[in-house]
Coordinates of C-alpha atoms and ligand atoms in Angstrom, one line a residue:
M1282 CA -27.2 -22.3 -17.8
A1283 CA -25.2 -25.5 -18.5
N1284 CA -25.7 -25.0 -22.2
D1285 CA -24.6 -21.4 -22.1
L1286 CA -21.5 -22.5 -20.1
K1287 CA -20.8 -25.3 -22.6
R1288 CA -21.0 -23.0 -25.6
E1289 CA -18.9 -20.4 -23.9
G1290 CA -16.3 -22.9 -22.6
I1291 CA -15.7 -24.3 -26.1
S1292 CA -15.8 -21.4 -28.4
E1293 CA -17.0 -18.0 -27.4
A1294 CA -14.7 -17.6 -24.4
S1295 CA -11.8 -18.9 -26.4
A1296 CA -12.5 -16.6 -29.2
T1297 CA -13.0 -13.5 -27.1
N1298 CA -10.6 -14.0 -24.3
E1299 CA -7.0 -14.0 -25.4
R1300 CA -5.8 -15.2 -22.0
L1301 CA -7.4 -18.6 -22.7
T1302 CA -5.1 -20.8 -24.7
P1303 CA -6.9 -21.4 -28.0
R1304 CA -7.4 -25.1 -27.8
R1305 CA -8.6 -25.1 -24.2
G1306 CA -11.8 -24.0 -22.6
V1307 CA -10.3 -24.2 -19.1
E1308 CA -6.7 -24.0 -18.0
I1309 CA -5.8 -26.4 -15.3
R1310 CA -2.5 -26.0 -13.4
E1311 CA -1.5 -29.3 -11.9
V1312 CA -0.1 -28.6 -8.4
G1313 CA 0.2 -32.2 -7.1
P1314 CA 4.0 -32.3 -7.3
R1315 CA 4.1 -29.2 -4.9
D1316 CA 0.8 -28.9 -2.9
G1317 CA 0.1 -32.6 -3.0
L1318 CA 3.6 -33.9 -2.1
Q1319 CA 4.6 -31.3 0.4
V1320 CA 2.8 -33.0 3.3
E1321 CA 3.8 -36.5 2.3
K1322 CA 6.9 -38.4 3.4
P1323 CA 9.7 -37.1 1.2
L1324 CA 10.1 -38.7 -2.2
S1325 CA 13.3 -38.7 -4.2
V1326 CA 13.8 -36.2 -7.0
E1327 CA 13.7 -39.1 -9.4
E1328 CA 10.3 -40.3 -8.1
R1329 CA 9.0 -36.7 -8.3
L1330 CA 10.2 -36.4 -11.9
S1331 CA 8.5 -39.7 -12.8
L1332 CA 5.2 -38.3 -11.5
I1333 CA 5.7 -35.1 -13.5
K1334 CA 6.5 -37.1 -16.6
A1335 CA 3.2 -39.1 -16.2
L1336 CA 1.3 -35.8 -15.7
V1337 CA 2.8 -34.4 -18.9
E1338 CA 1.8 -37.6 -20.7
A1339 CA -1.7 -37.1 -19.4
G1340 CA -1.9 -33.6 -21.0
A1341 CA -0.7 -31.2 -18.3
T1342 CA 0.9 -28.1 -19.7
E1343 CA 1.0 -26.0 -16.5
I1344 CA 2.6 -27.8 -13.6
E1345 CA 3.6 -26.4 -10.2
A1346 CA 6.6 -28.6 -9.8
A1347 CA 8.1 -27.7 -6.4
S1348 CA 8.6 -24.9 -3.9
F1349 CA 11.8 -23.2 -3.0
V1350 CA 11.3 -23.3 0.8
S1351 CA 13.6 -24.3 3.6
P1352 CA 14.0 -28.1 3.6
K1353 CA 13.9 -27.9 7.4
A1354 CA 10.4 -26.5 7.2
V1355 CA 9.1 -28.7 4.4
P1356 CA 11.4 -31.7 4.0
A1357 CA 9.3 -33.1 1.0
M1358 CA 10.3 -30.1 -1.1
A1359 CA 14.1 -30.6 -0.7
G1360 CA 16.0 -30.7 -3.9
A1361 CA 13.8 -28.2 -5.8
G1362 CA 16.8 -26.7 -7.6
E1363 CA 17.9 -30.2 -8.7
L1364 CA 14.4 -31.0 -9.8
F1365 CA 13.9 -27.9 -11.9
K1366 CA 17.3 -28.2 -13.6
A1367 CA 16.3 -31.8 -14.6
L1368 CA 13.0 -30.7 -16.2
D1369 CA 12.6 -30.7 -19.9
D1370 CA 13.1 -27.2 -21.3
S1371 CA 10.6 -27.4 -24.1
D1372 CA 7.9 -24.7 -24.6
E1373 CA 5.2 -27.3 -24.4
V1374 CA 5.0 -27.3 -20.6
R1375 CA 5.3 -24.4 -18.2
Y1376 CA 6.7 -25.4 -14.8
W1377 CA 5.8 -23.1 -11.9
A1378 CA 7.9 -22.7 -8.8
L1379 CA 6.3 -21.6 -5.6
V1380 CA 8.5 -19.1 -3.7
P1381 CA 7.8 -17.7 -0.3
N1382 CA 10.2 -14.7 -0.6
L1383 CA 12.8 -12.9 -2.6
R1384 CA 15.5 -15.4 -1.8
G1385 CA 13.2 -18.2 -3.0
A1386 CA 12.6 -16.3 -6.2
E1387 CA 16.3 -15.9 -6.8
M1388 CA 16.9 -19.6 -6.2
A1389 CA 14.0 -20.5 -8.6
L1390 CA 15.3 -18.2 -11.4
E1391 CA 18.9 -19.6 -10.9
S1392 CA 17.3 -23.1 -11.4
S1393 CA 15.7 -22.0 -14.7
A1394 CA 12.1 -21.8 -13.4
K1395 CA 10.0 -20.2 -16.0
A1396 CA 7.0 -19.1 -13.9
L1397 CA 6.6 -18.2 -10.2
T1398 CA 3.7 -18.5 -7.8
V1399 CA 4.0 -16.4 -4.6
T1400 CA 1.7 -16.8 -1.7
I1401 CA 0.3 -14.0 0.2
S1402 CA -2.6 -14.5 2.6
A1403 CA -5.8 -12.5 3.0
S1404 CA -5.6 -13.7 6.7
P1405 CA -3.0 -11.7 8.7
A1406 CA -2.5 -14.6 11.2
Y1407 CA -2.1 -17.2 8.4
N1408 CA 0.4 -15.1 6.6
L1409 CA 2.5 -14.9 9.8
H1410 CA 2.4 -18.7 10.3
N1411 CA 2.9 -19.5 6.6
V1412 CA 5.7 -17.0 5.6
A1413 CA 6.5 -15.2 8.9
M1414 CA 5.5 -11.8 7.5
S1415 CA 2.7 -9.3 7.9
I1416 CA 0.6 -8.8 4.9
E1417 CA 2.2 -5.4 4.3
D1418 CA 5.7 -7.0 4.4
S1419 CA 4.5 -9.7 2.0
I1420 CA 3.3 -7.0 -0.4
R1421 CA 6.8 -5.3 -0.2
E1422 CA 8.4 -8.7 -0.8
L1423 CA 6.2 -9.3 -3.8
T1424 CA 7.1 -5.9 -5.2
R1425 CA 10.8 -6.9 -4.9
I1426 CA 10.1 -10.2 -6.6
T1427 CA 8.2 -8.5 -9.6
A1428 CA 11.2 -6.1 -9.9
L1429 CA 13.7 -9.1 -9.9
V1430 CA 11.7 -10.8 -12.6
A1431 CA 11.3 -7.6 -14.6
N1432 CA 15.1 -7.2 -14.5
S1433 CA 16.0 -10.7 -15.4
S1434 CA 16.8 -11.4 -19.0
N1435 CA 13.8 -13.5 -19.9
S1436 CA 11.3 -11.2 -18.1
R1437 CA 8.6 -11.5 -20.6
E1438 CA 8.5 -15.2 -20.3
I1439 CA 8.3 -15.3 -16.5
P1440 CA 4.8 -14.7 -15.1
V1441 CA 4.3 -14.0 -11.4
D1442 CA 1.1 -15.4 -10.0
A1443 CA 0.1 -14.0 -6.6
V1444 CA -1.8 -16.8 -4.8
V1445 CA -4.0 -15.2 -2.2
S1446 CA -4.5 -17.9 0.5
C1447 CA -7.4 -18.1 2.9
A1448 CA -9.5 -16.0 0.4
F1449 CA -12.7 -17.6 1.6
G1450 CA -11.9 -18.1 5.3
S1451 CA -9.1 -18.4 7.8
P1452 CA -8.4 -21.1 10.3
Y1453 CA -7.4 -18.3 12.7
E1454 CA -9.8 -15.4 12.0
G1455 CA -12.8 -17.3 10.5
D1456 CA -14.6 -15.3 7.9
I1457 CA -12.6 -13.2 5.5
S1458 CA -14.5 -10.2 4.0
P1459 CA -14.8 -10.3 0.2
L1460 CA -14.0 -6.6 0.3
D1461 CA -10.6 -7.3 1.9
V1462 CA -9.8 -9.9 -0.7
A1463 CA -10.9 -7.5 -3.5
V1464 CA -8.7 -4.6 -2.1
L1465 CA -5.7 -6.9 -1.7
T1466 CA -6.2 -8.3 -5.2
E1467 CA -6.3 -4.8 -6.7
R1468 CA -3.1 -3.8 -4.9
L1469 CA -1.3 -6.9 -6.1
L1470 CA -2.2 -6.1 -9.7
E1471 CA -1.1 -2.5 -9.2
I1472 CA 2.4 -3.7 -8.1
G1473 CA 2.7 -5.6 -11.3
V1474 CA 1.9 -9.3 -10.6
S1475 CA 0.9 -11.0 -13.8
R1476 CA -2.3 -12.5 -12.3
V1477 CA -4.0 -13.5 -9.1
T1478 CA -5.3 -16.8 -7.9
W1479 CA -7.7 -17.0 -5.0
A1480 CA -6.9 -20.0 -2.8
D1481 CA -9.3 -21.8 -0.5
T1482 CA -6.4 -23.1 1.6
T1483 CA -8.5 -24.8 4.3
G1484 CA -11.6 -25.8 2.4
M1485 CA -13.9 -23.1 3.8
A1486 CA -15.4 -21.9 0.5
T1487 CA -19.0 -22.7 -0.4
P1488 CA -20.9 -21.8 -3.5
R1489 CA -22.4 -18.8 -1.7
L1490 CA -19.0 -17.5 -0.7
I1491 CA -17.5 -18.1 -4.2
T1492 CA -20.5 -16.2 -5.7
A1493 CA -20.1 -13.3 -3.1
L1494 CA -16.4 -12.8 -3.9
L1495 CA -16.8 -13.1 -7.7
E1496 CA -19.7 -10.6 -7.6
S1497 CA -17.7 -8.1 -5.6
S1498 CA -14.5 -8.4 -7.6
S1499 CA -13.7 -9.9 -10.9
P1500 CA -10.1 -9.3 -11.8
P1501 CA -9.0 -10.3 -15.2
D1502 CA -8.0 -14.0 -15.6
V1503 CA -8.5 -14.8 -11.9
G1504 CA -7.8 -18.4 -11.0
L1505 CA -9.1 -20.6 -8.2
H1506 CA -7.1 -23.0 -6.0
L1507 CA -9.6 -25.1 -4.2
H1508 CA -9.4 -27.7 -1.4
D1509 CA -11.9 -30.4 -0.7
T1510 CA -11.6 -30.4 3.1
R1511 CA -15.3 -30.1 3.6
G1512 CA -16.5 -31.8 0.4
T1513 CA -17.3 -28.6 -1.5
A1514 CA -14.4 -28.3 -4.0
L1515 CA -16.1 -29.6 -7.1
L1516 CA -19.3 -27.7 -6.3
N1517 CA -17.3 -24.5 -5.9
A1518 CA -15.5 -25.1 -9.2
Y1519 CA -18.9 -25.6 -11.0
V1520 CA -20.3 -22.3 -9.5
A1521 CA -17.1 -20.5 -10.5
L1522 CA -17.3 -21.9 -14.1
E1523 CA -20.8 -20.5 -14.3
H1524 CA -19.4 -17.1 -13.2
G1525 CA -16.8 -17.2 -16.0
V1526 CA -13.7 -18.4 -14.1
R1527 CA -11.5 -20.3 -16.5
R1528 CA -8.4 -21.1 -14.5
F1529 CA -8.1 -23.8 -11.8
D1530 CA -5.3 -25.3 -9.7
T1531 CA -5.9 -29.0 -9.0
A1532 CA -3.8 -31.9 -7.7
I1533 CA -3.5 -35.4 -9.1
G1534 CA -5.6 -37.8 -7.1
G1535 CA -6.8 -35.0 -4.8
L1536 CA -3.7 -35.2 -2.7
G1537 CA -2.7 -32.2 -0.7
G1538 CA -2.8 -30.0 2.4
S1539 CA -0.9 -27.3 4.1
P1540 CA 1.8 -28.0 6.7
F1541 CA 0.6 -24.7 8.4
A1542 CA -3.2 -25.2 8.6
K1543 CA -4.6 -27.8 10.9
G1544 CA -7.2 -30.0 9.3
A1545 CA -6.4 -28.8 5.7
S1546 CA -6.7 -31.6 3.3
G1547 CA -6.8 -32.6 -0.3
N1548 CA -6.8 -30.2 -3.3
L1549 CA -9.6 -30.5 -5.8
A1550 CA -8.6 -33.6 -7.7
T1551 CA -7.5 -33.1 -11.3
C1552 CA -9.3 -36.3 -12.4
D1553 CA -12.6 -35.2 -10.7
L1554 CA -12.5 -31.8 -12.4
V1555 CA -11.5 -33.3 -15.8
Y1556 CA -14.3 -35.9 -15.5
L1557 CA -16.8 -33.1 -15.0
L1558 CA -15.4 -30.9 -17.8
D1559 CA -15.4 -33.8 -20.2
E1560 CA -19.0 -34.6 -19.4
M1561 CA -19.9 -30.9 -20.0
G1562 CA -18.0 -30.8 -23.3
I1563 CA -15.4 -28.3 -22.0
A1564 CA -11.9 -28.8 -23.2
S1565 CA -9.1 -29.1 -20.7
G1566 CA -6.5 -30.8 -22.8
F1567 CA -6.2 -33.7 -20.3
N1568 CA -6.8 -37.4 -21.2
L1569 CA -8.7 -38.9 -18.3
S1570 CA -7.5 -42.4 -18.6
K1571 CA -3.9 -41.3 -18.7
L1572 CA -4.6 -39.1 -15.6
L1573 CA -5.9 -42.2 -13.8
E1574 CA -2.6 -43.9 -14.7
A1575 CA -0.7 -41.0 -13.3
A1576 CA -2.8 -41.2 -10.1
S1577 CA -2.0 -44.9 -9.9
L1578 CA 1.7 -44.2 -10.0
L1579 CA 1.2 -41.5 -7.3
E1580 CA -0.6 -44.0 -5.1
Q1581 CA 2.3 -46.4 -5.3
L1582 CA 4.8 -43.6 -4.6
V1583 CA 3.0 -42.2 -1.5
G1584 CA 1.8 -45.7 -0.3
H1585 CA -1.7 -44.8 0.7
P1586 CA -5.1 -44.4 -1.0
L1587 CA -5.9 -41.2 -2.8
P1588 CA -9.0 -39.1 -2.0
S1589 CA -10.2 -38.6 -5.7
K1590 CA -13.7 -40.1 -6.2
V1591 CA -13.2 -40.6 -9.9
Y1592 CA -9.9 -42.4 -9.3
A1593 CA -11.6 -44.7 -6.7
A1594 CA -14.7 -45.4 -9.0
G1595 CA -13.1 -45.2 -12.4
P1596 CA -14.6 -43.3 -15.3
R1597 CA -18.3 -43.7 -16.1
I1598 CA -17.5 -45.3 -19.4
A1599 CA -14.4 -47.4 -19.4
T1600 CA -11.8 -45.8 -21.7
N1601 CA -9.2 -48.4 -21.3
S1602 CA -11.1 -51.4 -22.7
Ligands
MG1443 MG1 -3.1 -25.4 -1.4

């Protein structure tokens, strides 16, 4: 299985799947500046930009840089507009803005964001807590957002990724049926989102649940956004790789959480996934030793140890010596 995966990750999938960027087996979207920092004490825009610069130097080409939410609700994301305007405008890196609603999407586009993530939950109660809308209202809002993007001048360059939170379990309702997630995913693709990412917001996914969902629904180019709350994130990523998933959201140092989900903790750590992919011979475009430098900068900025195992232990073979 590992050999099949290795071959597929390097060449066959890249050759046959146009959604994969040619030089990468796996696309990693770095979400640390948004999902990682949102639960931390607020950093200045300059500090956040310095982290983003370090991530780009480590090889990140897809970065969720901030969310356009109320600074009262999430103080650490204040200044998102200023941050986006200061980002380098090259085509090398695509900066994603998380937006909770149409107003957020308008603000993100006004600030020159080139890609939008919009969360919608598979859990009705979580959706209410997170964005104060029913799932049906969120679908309507997403329809408005896709229309806004389609009518904007650069529409072809602005993908909308619908991130389905609590896809593997909800802190309010418990189990979420794979069928519910599959039906919601289909509806989202029907209303014109560019792609869908399933998020394990509160770390309830297991290899069994990942397999169950991927076997009941396999939308094109589906991504996974995993959290390590119960120590299963890397296991889940491995199982998903075996099932052909080639897109992952990860956060530098394994930072992260949700302000609206009690007990939610770190994202799958970028360094831990890159370490695994490197060892399997699957290209991610990241340089592990530079990623560890970015994690070190992040640790100084947030002022506490980071959850990443590879950051704590260092790479198996020292790459800095
Ligand atoms: Mg998250």
